[in-house]
Structure formats: C-alpha cells, structure tokens
Amino acid sequence: MTEKIPVTVITGYLGAGKTTLLNRILTEQHGRRYAVIVNEFGEIGIDNDLVVGADEEVFEMNNGCICCTVRGDLIRIIEGLMRRRGKFDAIVVETTGLANPAPVAQTFFMDADVKEAARLDAVVTVADAKWLSERLKDAPEAKSQIAFADVIVLNKTDLVSADELAEVEGRIRAINPYAALHRAVRSDVPLQAVLERNAFDLDRILEIEPAFLEAEESGHDHDDGHDHECGPDCGHDHHDHDHQHGHGHAHEDHHAPHAGMKHFHDDEMHSVSIRHDGPVDPERFVPWLNDLIQRDGPDILRSKGIIAFKDEPRRFVFQGVHQILDGDLQREWKEGEKRESRLVFIGRKLKEQEIREGFEKIVLGASAAQETLHS
Ligand SMILES: Nc1nc2c(ncn2[C@@H]2O[C@H](COP(=O)(O)OP(=O)(O)OP(=O)(O)O)[C@@H](O)[C@H]2O)c(=O)[nH]1
C-alpha cells in the first residue's frame, strides 16, 4: 500500500501571517518537496504571486466562498496531484483568512479518492497576537480557526506587550486548550512544529500537554448561533473584512518575561473529554458515536479519540469534523502501554452531561460506569 500524502492546512484570519509562514516552509532547507494549494478570496490571485520559490508549483483555488465552490476545486486539484505522485512529498493548503476550516478539513474525510490518497496531517492556525482578541469578538471565523487548530502559531508577538501576550494566550486556551501553541515573529516557528505532525494522534497532544484530559472548564450555554456552514446556495456576506495587518511599530520586547497565563471562560466554545480504563465493546461504542455525531454534529467542531476495544490488539482511532467521521484500527497497543480509551469533543453548546452519560450508560452499561474517570 502506498503511503498517504500528508496534508497541512494553514488557516488564520486575514493578515495573520499565513503567506509568511508558507514562504518560510518553501524556502527553508528541509529536503522535502511540497505541493502548495492556495485558496484565495476574489477573482484575481494575489497570494500566488507572493509565494516565493519559483520551483514550487502553486495551485490556486479561486473564486468565492470556500464553503461551497472550493471543496470541489480542492478535490480536483488533489486528484490531479495524485496523478503525479513521486514529484512531491507533502501538500500544504493555505486557506483564505475568511474561511471556516471545517469544509477544507472535511474534504479529507469525505471524498473517497482524496481519502484514499491523502491524509490530513494538521490544521495549523496562524493567529495575530495584536488583533486576535478583537477578532474573536466580531468574527466567528476567527474563533472557528482557533478551535480547529492542532497547532497555533501566535504570530506578531513583536507588536504586543508581555501582558497583552498573556491575555491573548489565555483567550486562545479558553477556546482550544489542546493545540500546541508557538509564539512567533514573522511566523518563525521551527518547521517541524508545523509540518508532518501527525497531529491527530492524541498521544502527541498528551506529550505536549500532559494535563490535556484533565480538569477543564466547560462554558455556559450561550451561542451567537453564527456558524459558517453554507448550503449549496451560499449567500454569505463577506464584505466586512477589515484588513487588519498590524503594521504598527514594535513597541515591546517580545522576549520579555512571560506574564503568566490568564484564564478566561469562553461562553461559546468548549470541550468535553472522557477517558476510560477498561475494554470498550465496539458494538455499543460505534452506534453511540455515530448517533451522537449525527445528532450534534453541527455543534461538534472536532472529535478525536483512541479506543481500547475488547479483545482487539490494535488501537481504534477516530476523528471527525462536524458530522463527518472517520475511524479505523491502527497500530497495536504496545507492551506495557496503558490500554486507556480517550475521547475529546470540541464545539459549541456541547451537551456535556448527555455525552458523558451516553458513554457511561450506553457504551459501558451502568455497571461499568464506575470505572470511568471524569476529567
Ligand atoms: N510586525 C510584524 N508583521 C508581520 C509579522 N508577520 C507578518 N507580518 C506582516 O503582516 C502582513 C500580513 O502577512 P501575510 O503573511 O501576508 O498574512 P496572511 O495571513 O497571508 O494575509 P492574508 O492573505 O491577507 O489573509 C505582511 O505585511 C507581513 O509582512 C510579524 O510577526 N510581525
């Protein structure tokens, strides 16, 4: 079987530093060859011309709302690329700053041919340290981009004070406590921090954030109801794009001591994590998960999990984006490795109690429920 090509999706609000990151990826010596797909908003491709490295092939997805037209474009481009396998090692997709990354991520689960050939390696969100806090208030896309991230590059730290940095990190953590977070100036993160991360592997998240599945706060049940899910006749109004490029003067040393993380409640976006120390019956688990995802999918932005099935030497790994779910048996549990199931749901208005009770009662059956560790 040929290896699936890893795909890195770079997202982030307008002007956050996505193209800067992409240029870094394309110019640094890493011995890997990347095919680049750029999604732009508007008729005329500009980003394409801003991307350096003439040797790299840049494919443009153009025109309109990514939710509707671009998915088809993306599928077409990836299928085209697959016919020229061997010419590149990985794919990087840069999305428009206005996109909700969900439809892009979903492409890698939904389209059978794409799924066969490529795997979503990580969603990397570039955030503008100067403007993110503001955008989180007025731009739902900005929030979705943070919530979706596996890796967050907190860029433009040269433009903020240590206090402001702590504040924005706290806001990011309130939305997404799981992503690896790197501070950057001109998107200067080590490339191994963003590329070929296999970020869907929960183990990696646990390495970075050992407390990942522990104590977290869930938000209240508020929602502004604005989720960017477009139908086929999307009539999105995308006109209020203020192009906040943060060209201010650097006024603080970004190496200033870390002011300590602030904690915020995010009323809208939160997460539910469950772990269970004991075998899980696939015949109960799979229908439960499918039902949950079908029913609450619109509110569940991301779901991921590793499950220890009864009498199964391999780990069952699933991940999903909204209603689209994908799971398979992967590597074997290692000698001495704790056979613990871990599940995470990230989204809006999650029915935490229902999810927990569902897992305990439906999946485990009431008697086994005691063993479940609440996190
Ligand atoms: N001060 C400062 N400016 C930066 C930094 N990173 C990028 N910029 C500048 O910010 C502007 C936007 O950067 P881009 O990389 O084009 O951002 P983008 O996210 O691709 O922008 P869009 O394509 O408009 O969404 C450019 O003028 C960059 O030179 C940084 O860390 N600090």
GROMACS .gro file of C-alpha atoms and ligand atoms in nm:
model
  407
    1MET     CA    1   0.000   0.000   0.000
    2THR     CA    2   0.135   0.344  -0.087
    3GLU     CA    3   0.172   0.586   0.196
    4LYS     CA    4  -0.090   0.855   0.214
    5ILE     CA    5   0.041   1.202   0.140
    6PRO     CA    6   0.031   1.427   0.447
    7VAL     CA    7  -0.164   1.748   0.404
    8THR     CA    8  -0.111   2.054   0.620
    9VAL     CA    9  -0.391   2.308   0.617
   10ILE     CA   10  -0.279   2.659   0.709
   11THR     CA   11  -0.556   2.881   0.826
   12GLY     CA   12  -0.581   3.205   1.020
   13TYR     CA   13  -0.756   3.536   0.994
   14LEU     CA   14  -0.678   3.799   0.734
   15GLY     CA   15  -0.327   3.925   0.758
   16ALA     CA   16  -0.220   3.699   1.041
   17GLY     CA   17   0.092   3.576   0.864
   18LYS     CA   18  -0.015   3.269   0.665
   19THR     CA   19   0.173   3.361   0.350
   20THR     CA   20   0.475   3.450   0.561
   21LEU     CA   21   0.464   3.101   0.708
   22LEU     CA   22   0.416   2.942   0.371
   23ASN     CA   23   0.717   3.125   0.233
   24ARG     CA   24   0.922   3.003   0.522
   25ILE     CA   25   0.815   2.648   0.450
   26LEU     CA   26   0.909   2.684   0.087
   27THR     CA   27   1.246   2.849   0.137
   28GLU     CA   28   1.394   2.661   0.427
   29GLN     CA   29   1.620   2.368   0.355
   30HIS     CA   30   1.435   2.062   0.464
   31GLY     CA   31   1.485   1.827   0.175
   32ARG     CA   32   1.113   1.780   0.130
   33ARG     CA   33   0.913   1.881  -0.172
   34TYR     CA   34   0.579   2.046  -0.114
   35ALA     CA   35   0.292   2.099  -0.349
   36VAL     CA   36   0.110   2.415  -0.248
   37ILE     CA   37  -0.257   2.489  -0.290
   38VAL     CA   38  -0.369   2.843  -0.226
   39ASN     CA   39  -0.728   2.937  -0.174
   40GLU     CA   40  -0.800   3.295  -0.234
   41PHE     CA   41  -1.094   3.512  -0.191
   42GLY     CA   42  -1.161   3.712  -0.502
   43GLU     CA   43  -1.120   3.683  -0.871
   44ILE     CA   44  -0.758   3.766  -0.906
   45GLY     CA   45  -0.498   3.555  -0.738
   46ILE     CA   46  -0.252   3.765  -0.549
   47ASP     CA   47  -0.119   3.526  -0.292
   48ASN     CA   48   0.005   3.306  -0.568
   49ASP     CA   49   0.242   3.580  -0.673
   50LEU     CA   50   0.351   3.648  -0.320
   51VAL     CA   51   0.460   3.294  -0.263
   52VAL     CA   52   0.830   3.265  -0.320
   53GLY     CA   53   1.019   2.970  -0.461
   54ALA     CA   54   0.953   2.962  -0.829
   55ASP     CA   55   1.028   2.592  -0.841
   56GLU     CA   56   0.733   2.507  -0.629
   57GLU     CA   57   0.411   2.454  -0.805
   58VAL     CA   58   0.131   2.660  -0.668
   59PHE     CA   59  -0.222   2.564  -0.749
   60GLU     CA   60  -0.490   2.814  -0.695
   61MET     CA   61  -0.840   2.758  -0.585
   62ASN     CA   62  -1.018   3.070  -0.671
   63ASN     CA   63  -1.348   3.238  -0.653
   64GLY     CA   64  -1.596   3.263  -0.388
   65CYS     CA   65  -1.688   3.103  -0.069
   66ILE     CA   66  -1.479   2.813   0.035
   67CYS     CA   67  -1.781   2.650   0.188
   68CYS     CA   68  -1.947   2.591  -0.145
   69THR     CA   69  -1.733   2.603  -0.453
   70VAL     CA   70  -1.390   2.547  -0.327
   71ARG     CA   71  -1.430   2.200  -0.194
   72GLY     CA   72  -1.487   2.079  -0.548
   73ASP     CA   73  -1.180   2.269  -0.657
   74LEU     CA   74  -0.973   2.119  -0.382
   75ILE     CA   75  -1.079   1.770  -0.472
   76ARG     CA   76  -0.997   1.831  -0.834
   77ILE     CA   77  -0.652   1.971  -0.758
   78ILE     CA   78  -0.564   1.692  -0.519
   79GLU     CA   79  -0.677   1.432  -0.767
   80GLY     CA   80  -0.461   1.600  -1.029
   81LEU     CA   81  -0.166   1.596  -0.792
   82MET     CA   82  -0.212   1.229  -0.721
   83ARG     CA   83  -0.154   1.150  -1.082
   84ARG     CA   84   0.191   1.296  -1.040
   85ARG     CA   85   0.286   1.116  -0.729
   86GLY     CA   86   0.653   1.094  -0.654
   87LYS     CA   87   0.711   1.455  -0.754
   88PHE     CA   88   0.636   1.584  -0.406
   89ASP     CA   89   0.629   1.454  -0.052
   90ALA     CA   90   0.355   1.654   0.108
   91ILE     CA   91   0.085   1.909   0.037
   92VAL     CA   92   0.027   2.244   0.203
   93VAL     CA   93  -0.307   2.419   0.162
   94GLU     CA   94  -0.331   2.786   0.252
   95THR     CA   95  -0.689   2.889   0.302
   96THR     CA   96  -0.834   3.235   0.278
   97GLY     CA   97  -0.841   3.423   0.603
   98LEU     CA   98  -1.217   3.425   0.596
   99ALA     CA   99  -1.267   3.057   0.577
  100ASN     CA  100  -1.407   2.833   0.835
  101PRO     CA  101  -1.158   2.547   0.810
  102ALA     CA  102  -1.426   2.281   0.853
  103PRO     CA  103  -1.512   2.227   0.487
  104VAL     CA  104  -1.146   2.204   0.392
  105ALA     CA  105  -1.075   1.956   0.668
  106GLN     CA  106  -1.387   1.760   0.580
  107THR     CA  107  -1.267   1.710   0.226
  108PHE     CA  108  -1.007   1.472   0.358
  109PHE     CA  109  -1.269   1.253   0.517
  110MET     CA  110  -1.548   1.282   0.269
  111ASP     CA  111  -1.421   1.232  -0.078
  112ALA     CA  112  -1.332   0.869  -0.128
  113ASP     CA  113  -1.048   0.929  -0.374
  114VAL     CA  114  -0.894   1.204  -0.168
  115LYS     CA  115  -0.924   0.996   0.144
  116GLU     CA  116  -0.751   0.711  -0.025
  117ALA     CA  117  -0.457   0.923  -0.135
  118ALA     CA  118  -0.409   1.190   0.127
  119ARG     CA  119  -0.440   1.232   0.500
  120LEU     CA  120  -0.498   1.549   0.691
  121ASP     CA  121  -0.184   1.589   0.894
  122ALA     CA  122  -0.268   1.900   1.089
  123VAL     CA  123  -0.466   2.220   1.085
  124VAL     CA  124  -0.219   2.499   1.159
  125THR     CA  125  -0.375   2.829   1.258
  126VAL     CA  126  -0.172   3.146   1.241
  127ALA     CA  127  -0.307   3.400   1.487
  128ASP     CA  128  -0.225   3.767   1.502
  129ALA     CA  129  -0.119   3.845   1.860
  130LYS     CA  130  -0.214   4.207   1.813
  131TRP     CA  131  -0.562   4.165   1.671
  132LEU     CA  132  -0.687   3.822   1.764
  133SER     CA  133  -0.867   3.928   2.082
  134GLU     CA  134  -1.066   4.182   1.883
  135ARG     CA  135  -1.145   3.941   1.603
  136LEU     CA  136  -1.267   3.681   1.850
  137LYS     CA  137  -1.536   3.927   1.944
  138ASP     CA  138  -1.659   4.010   1.598
  139ALA     CA  139  -1.551   3.734   1.362
  140PRO     CA  140  -1.688   3.384   1.411
  141GLU     CA  141  -1.441   3.251   1.154
  142ALA     CA  142  -1.152   3.363   1.372
  143LYS     CA  143  -1.293   3.162   1.658
  144SER     CA  144  -1.353   2.854   1.449
  145GLN     CA  145  -1.000   2.872   1.318
  146ILE     CA  146  -0.863   2.868   1.673
  147ALA     CA  147  -1.099   2.592   1.780
  148PHE     CA  148  -0.997   2.377   1.487
  149ALA     CA  149  -0.627   2.412   1.525
  150ASP     CA  150  -0.393   2.129   1.603
  151VAL     CA  151  -0.107   2.377   1.604
  152ILE     CA  152  -0.136   2.751   1.669
  153VAL     CA  153   0.132   2.994   1.559
  154LEU     CA  154   0.079   3.305   1.768
  155ASN     CA  155   0.244   3.548   1.533
  156LYS     CA  156   0.337   3.917   1.551
  157THR     CA  157   0.441   3.890   1.912
  158ASP     CA  158   0.672   4.184   1.836
  159LEU     CA  159   0.367   4.408   1.830
  160VAL     CA  160   0.237   4.336   2.178
  161SER     CA  161   0.348   4.372   2.537
  162ALA     CA  162   0.404   4.075   2.767
  163ASP     CA  163   0.070   4.144   2.932
  164GLU     CA  164  -0.115   4.156   2.604
  165LEU     CA  165   0.053   3.834   2.503
  166ALA     CA  166  -0.058   3.662   2.821
  167GLU     CA  167  -0.409   3.788   2.764
  168VAL     CA  168  -0.432   3.663   2.408
  169GLU     CA  169  -0.285   3.325   2.505
  170GLY     CA  170  -0.546   3.295   2.776
  171ARG     CA  171  -0.818   3.366   2.524
  172ILE     CA  172  -0.681   3.108   2.287
  173ARG     CA  173  -0.663   2.849   2.563
  174ALA     CA  174  -1.024   2.920   2.660
  175ILE     CA  175  -1.127   2.815   2.312
  176ASN     CA  176  -0.874   2.545   2.244
  177PRO     CA  177  -0.674   2.404   2.532
  178TYR     CA  178  -0.533   2.125   2.319
  179ALA     CA  179  -0.338   2.272   2.033
  180ALA     CA  180   0.036   2.312   2.053
  181LEU     CA  181   0.097   2.686   2.078
  182HIS     CA  182   0.411   2.856   1.947
  183ARG     CA  183   0.491   3.224   1.975
  184ALA     CA  184   0.639   3.371   1.663
  185VAL     CA  185   0.765   3.680   1.488
  186ARG     CA  186   0.723   3.665   1.113
  187SER     CA  187   0.594   3.311   1.156
  188ASP     CA  188   0.941   3.196   1.258
  189VAL     CA  189   0.847   2.862   1.406
  190PRO     CA  190   1.065   2.557   1.361
  191LEU     CA  191   0.916   2.380   1.064
  192GLN     CA  192   0.892   2.053   1.245
  193ALA     CA  193   0.648   2.229   1.476
  194VAL     CA  194   0.401   2.270   1.192
  195LEU     CA  195   0.475   2.009   0.929
  196GLU     CA  196   0.422   1.637   0.932
  197ARG     CA  197   0.297   1.643   1.285
  198ASN     CA  198   0.052   1.361   1.270
  199ALA     CA  199  -0.135   1.593   1.496
  200PHE     CA  200  -0.444   1.383   1.508
  201ASP     CA  201  -0.262   1.138   1.719
  202LEU     CA  202  -0.382   1.217   2.065
  203ASP     CA  203  -0.063   1.077   2.208
  204ARG     CA  204   0.126   1.364   2.064
  205ILE     CA  205  -0.109   1.611   2.223
  206LEU     CA  206  -0.062   1.437   2.552
  207GLU     CA  207   0.313   1.466   2.516
  208ILE     CA  208   0.282   1.836   2.470
  209GLU     CA  209   0.012   1.885   2.724
  210PRO     CA  210   0.012   1.606   2.978
  211ALA     CA  211  -0.282   1.758   3.160
  212PHE     CA  212  -0.478   1.766   2.840
  213LEU     CA  213  -0.753   1.537   2.951
  214GLU     CA  214  -0.773   1.672   3.296
  215ALA     CA  215  -0.960   1.949   3.469
  216GLU     CA  216  -1.111   2.179   3.223
  217GLU     CA  217  -1.392   2.419   3.244
  218SER     CA  218  -1.697   2.399   3.037
  219GLY     CA  219  -1.867   2.710   2.922
  220HIS     CA  220  -2.221   2.815   2.959
  221ASP     CA  221  -2.479   2.750   2.706
  222HIS     CA  222  -2.451   3.069   2.510
  223ASP     CA  223  -2.411   3.081   2.143
  224ASP     CA  224  -2.438   3.354   1.892
  225GLY     CA  225  -2.574   3.098   1.651
  226HIS     CA  226  -2.336   3.204   1.381
  227ASP     CA  227  -2.163   2.907   1.244
  228HIS     CA  228  -2.033   2.917   0.896
  229GLU     CA  229  -2.194   2.619   0.743
  230CYS     CA  230  -2.305   2.707   0.396
  231GLY     CA  231  -2.551   2.529   0.185
  232PRO     CA  232  -2.519   2.494  -0.188
  233ASP     CA  233  -2.658   2.837  -0.248
  234CYS     CA  234  -2.442   3.012  -0.003
  235GLY     CA  235  -2.522   3.377   0.013
  236HIS     CA  236  -2.262   3.469   0.260
  237ASP     CA  237  -2.192   3.827   0.305
  238HIS     CA  238  -1.819   3.855   0.326
  239HIS     CA  239  -1.795   4.225   0.292
  240ASP     CA  240  -1.693   4.334   0.631
  241HIS     CA  241  -1.336   4.219   0.600
  242ASP     CA  242  -1.129   4.475   0.765
  243HIS     CA  243  -0.778   4.404   0.667
  244GLN     CA  244  -0.601   4.432   0.995
  245HIS     CA  245  -0.243   4.391   0.907
  246GLY     CA  246  -0.098   4.518   1.224
  247HIS     CA  247   0.178   4.719   1.067
  248GLY     CA  248   0.228   4.904   1.388
  249HIS     CA  249   0.566   4.973   1.534
  250ALA     CA  250   0.716   4.715   1.754
  251HIS     CA  251   0.698   4.861   2.099
  252GLU     CA  252   0.778   4.580   2.334
  253ASP     CA  253   1.049   4.328   2.353
  254HIS     CA  254   0.879   4.000   2.277
  255HIS     CA  255   1.138   3.826   2.490
  256ALA     CA  256   1.002   3.999   2.793
  257PRO     CA  257   0.927   3.760   3.075
  258HIS     CA  258   0.613   3.561   3.040
  259ALA     CA  259   0.346   3.733   3.242
  260GLY     CA  260   0.164   3.415   3.330
  261MET     CA  261  -0.135   3.281   3.153
  262LYS     CA  262  -0.470   3.437   3.211
  263HIS     CA  263  -0.777   3.225   3.228
  264PHE     CA  264  -1.096   3.305   3.050
  265HIS     CA  265  -1.423   3.136   3.019
  266ASP     CA  266  -1.537   3.101   2.669
  267ASP     CA  267  -1.908   3.106   2.669
  268GLU     CA  268  -1.947   2.951   2.334
  269MET     CA  269  -1.672   2.710   2.256
  270HIS     CA  270  -1.579   2.435   2.491
  271SER     CA  271  -1.475   2.077   2.506
  272VAL     CA  272  -1.565   1.753   2.671
  273SER     CA  273  -1.308   1.486   2.732
  274ILE     CA  274  -1.360   1.139   2.861
  275ARG     CA  275  -1.126   0.862   2.949
  276HIS     CA  276  -1.199   0.511   3.041
  277ASP     CA  277  -0.974   0.249   3.179
  278GLY     CA  278  -1.110  -0.078   3.052
  279PRO     CA  279  -1.219  -0.253   2.735
  280VAL     CA  280  -1.492  -0.098   2.524
  281ASP     CA  281  -1.743  -0.300   2.325
  282PRO     CA  282  -1.732  -0.186   1.962
  283GLU     CA  283  -2.088  -0.299   1.906
  284ARG     CA  284  -2.206  -0.049   2.162
  285PHE     CA  285  -1.949   0.219   2.103
  286VAL     CA  286  -1.972   0.266   1.727
  287PRO     CA  287  -2.351   0.316   1.709
  288TRP     CA  288  -2.337   0.550   2.007
  289LEU     CA  289  -2.065   0.761   1.848
  290ASN     CA  290  -2.241   0.765   1.512
  291ASP     CA  291  -2.568   0.872   1.672
  292LEU     CA  292  -2.403   1.144   1.875
  293ILE     CA  293  -2.215   1.280   1.577
  294GLN     CA  294  -2.519   1.271   1.352
  295ARG     CA  295  -2.735   1.442   1.607
  296ASP     CA  296  -2.497   1.701   1.750
  297GLY     CA  297  -2.257   1.722   1.457
  298PRO     CA  298  -2.344   2.080   1.370
  299ASP     CA  299  -2.220   2.186   1.713
  300ILE     CA  300  -1.928   1.948   1.735
  301LEU     CA  301  -1.641   2.110   1.552
  302ARG     CA  302  -1.392   1.837   1.613
  303SER     CA  303  -1.393   1.497   1.766
  304LYS     CA  304  -1.098   1.268   1.819
  305GLY     CA  305  -1.034   0.957   2.015
  306ILE     CA  306  -0.834   0.645   2.077
  307ILE     CA  307  -1.037   0.348   2.192
  308ALA     CA  308  -0.931   0.022   2.350
  309PHE     CA  309  -1.174  -0.229   2.205
  310LYS     CA  310  -1.243  -0.554   2.380
  311ASP     CA  311  -1.026  -0.843   2.253
  312GLU     CA  312  -0.860  -0.619   1.998
  313PRO     CA  313  -0.481  -0.588   1.990
  314ARG     CA  314  -0.494  -0.268   1.785
  315ARG     CA  315  -0.598   0.081   1.885
  316PHE     CA  316  -0.912   0.214   1.724
  317VAL     CA  317  -0.859   0.577   1.630
  318PHE     CA  318  -1.135   0.808   1.515
  319GLN     CA  319  -1.151   1.170   1.421
  320GLY     CA  320  -1.424   1.385   1.286
  321VAL     CA  321  -1.523   1.726   1.166
  322HIS     CA  322  -1.886   1.807   1.234
  323GLN     CA  323  -2.093   1.514   1.106
  324ILE     CA  324  -1.814   1.359   0.909
  325LEU     CA  325  -1.648   1.083   1.098
  326ASP     CA  326  -1.365   0.852   1.014
  327GLY     CA  327  -1.215   0.574   1.218
  328ASP     CA  328  -1.002   0.268   1.182
  329LEU     CA  329  -0.790   0.022   1.368
  330GLN     CA  330  -0.434   0.143   1.375
  331ARG     CA  331  -0.118   0.023   1.541
  332GLU     CA  332  -0.113  -0.237   1.815
  333TRP     CA  333  -0.110  -0.138   2.177
  334LYS     CA  334   0.249  -0.154   2.288
  335GLU     CA  335   0.386  -0.378   2.555
  336GLY     CA  336   0.325  -0.205   2.886
  337GLU     CA  337   0.115   0.070   2.729
  338LYS     CA  338  -0.194   0.154   2.928
  339ARG     CA  339  -0.499   0.042   2.737
  340GLU     CA  340  -0.698   0.350   2.810
  341SER     CA  341  -0.968   0.496   2.587
  342ARG     CA  342  -0.964   0.872   2.542
  343LEU     CA  343  -1.220   1.085   2.363
  344VAL     CA  344  -1.238   1.455   2.302
  345PHE     CA  345  -1.520   1.663   2.160
  346ILE     CA  346  -1.466   2.031   2.085
  347GLY     CA  347  -1.752   2.253   1.989
  348ARG     CA  348  -2.028   2.490   2.073
  349LYS     CA  349  -2.314   2.423   2.311
  350LEU     CA  350  -2.193   2.072   2.373
  351LYS     CA  351  -2.432   1.872   2.584
  352GLU     CA  352  -2.164   1.763   2.821
  353GLN     CA  353  -2.379   1.569   3.061
  354GLU     CA  354  -2.556   1.386   2.784
  355ILE     CA  355  -2.229   1.293   2.622
  356ARG     CA  356  -2.082   1.162   2.947
  357GLU     CA  357  -2.396   0.977   3.045
  358GLY     CA  358  -2.429   0.836   2.698
  359PHE     CA  359  -2.081   0.697   2.713
  360GLU     CA  360  -2.133   0.553   3.057
  361LYS     CA  361  -2.479   0.411   3.016
  362ILE     CA  362  -2.497   0.318   2.653
  363VAL     CA  363  -2.140   0.224   2.581
  364LEU     CA  364  -2.027   0.081   2.910
  365GLY     CA  365  -2.356  -0.018   3.059
  366ALA     CA  366  -2.442   0.110   3.405
  367SER     CA  367  -2.229  -0.142   3.594
  368ALA     CA  368  -1.903  -0.048   3.432
  369ALA     CA  369  -1.970   0.320   3.456
  370GLN     CA  370  -1.795   0.350   3.788
  371GLU     CA  371  -1.460   0.283   3.630
  372THR     CA  372  -1.481   0.583   3.404
  373LEU     CA  373  -1.261   0.867   3.509
  374HIS     CA  374  -1.420   1.201   3.476
  375SER     CA  375  -1.197   1.470   3.355
  376LIG     N1  376   0.521   4.327   1.272
  376LIG     C1  377   0.500   4.209   1.217
  376LIG     N2  378   0.448   4.200   1.092
  376LIG     C2  379   0.430   4.077   1.039
  376LIG     C3  380   0.462   3.959   1.109
  376LIG     N3  381   0.433   3.852   1.031
  376LIG     C4  382   0.382   3.902   0.916
  376LIG     N4  383   0.381   4.038   0.919
  376LIG     C5  384   0.332   4.129   0.815
  376LIG     O1  385   0.189   4.121   0.815
  376LIG     C6  386   0.139   4.131   0.684
  376LIG     C7  387   0.048   4.014   0.651
  376LIG     O2  388   0.125   3.897   0.643
  376LIG     P1  389   0.083   3.778   0.545
  376LIG     O3  390   0.181   3.668   0.566
  376LIG     O4  391   0.060   3.828   0.408
  376LIG     O5  392  -0.056   3.741   0.611
  376LIG     P2  393  -0.170   3.647   0.552
  376LIG     O6  394  -0.230   3.581   0.670
  376LIG     O7  395  -0.118   3.563   0.444
  376LIG     O8  396  -0.268   3.758   0.494
  376LIG     P3  397  -0.399   3.740   0.400
  376LIG     O9  398  -0.355   3.662   0.280
  376LIG    O10  399  -0.438   3.880   0.372
  376LIG    O11  400  -0.502   3.671   0.481
  376LIG     C8  401   0.261   4.142   0.592
  376LIG    O12  402   0.282   4.277   0.566
  376LIG     C9  403   0.372   4.085   0.677
  376LIG    O13  404   0.497   4.138   0.641
  376LIG    C10  405   0.517   3.972   1.243
  376LIG    O14  406   0.545   3.876   1.315
  376LIG     N5  407   0.531   4.098   1.290
   0.00000   0.00000   0.00000
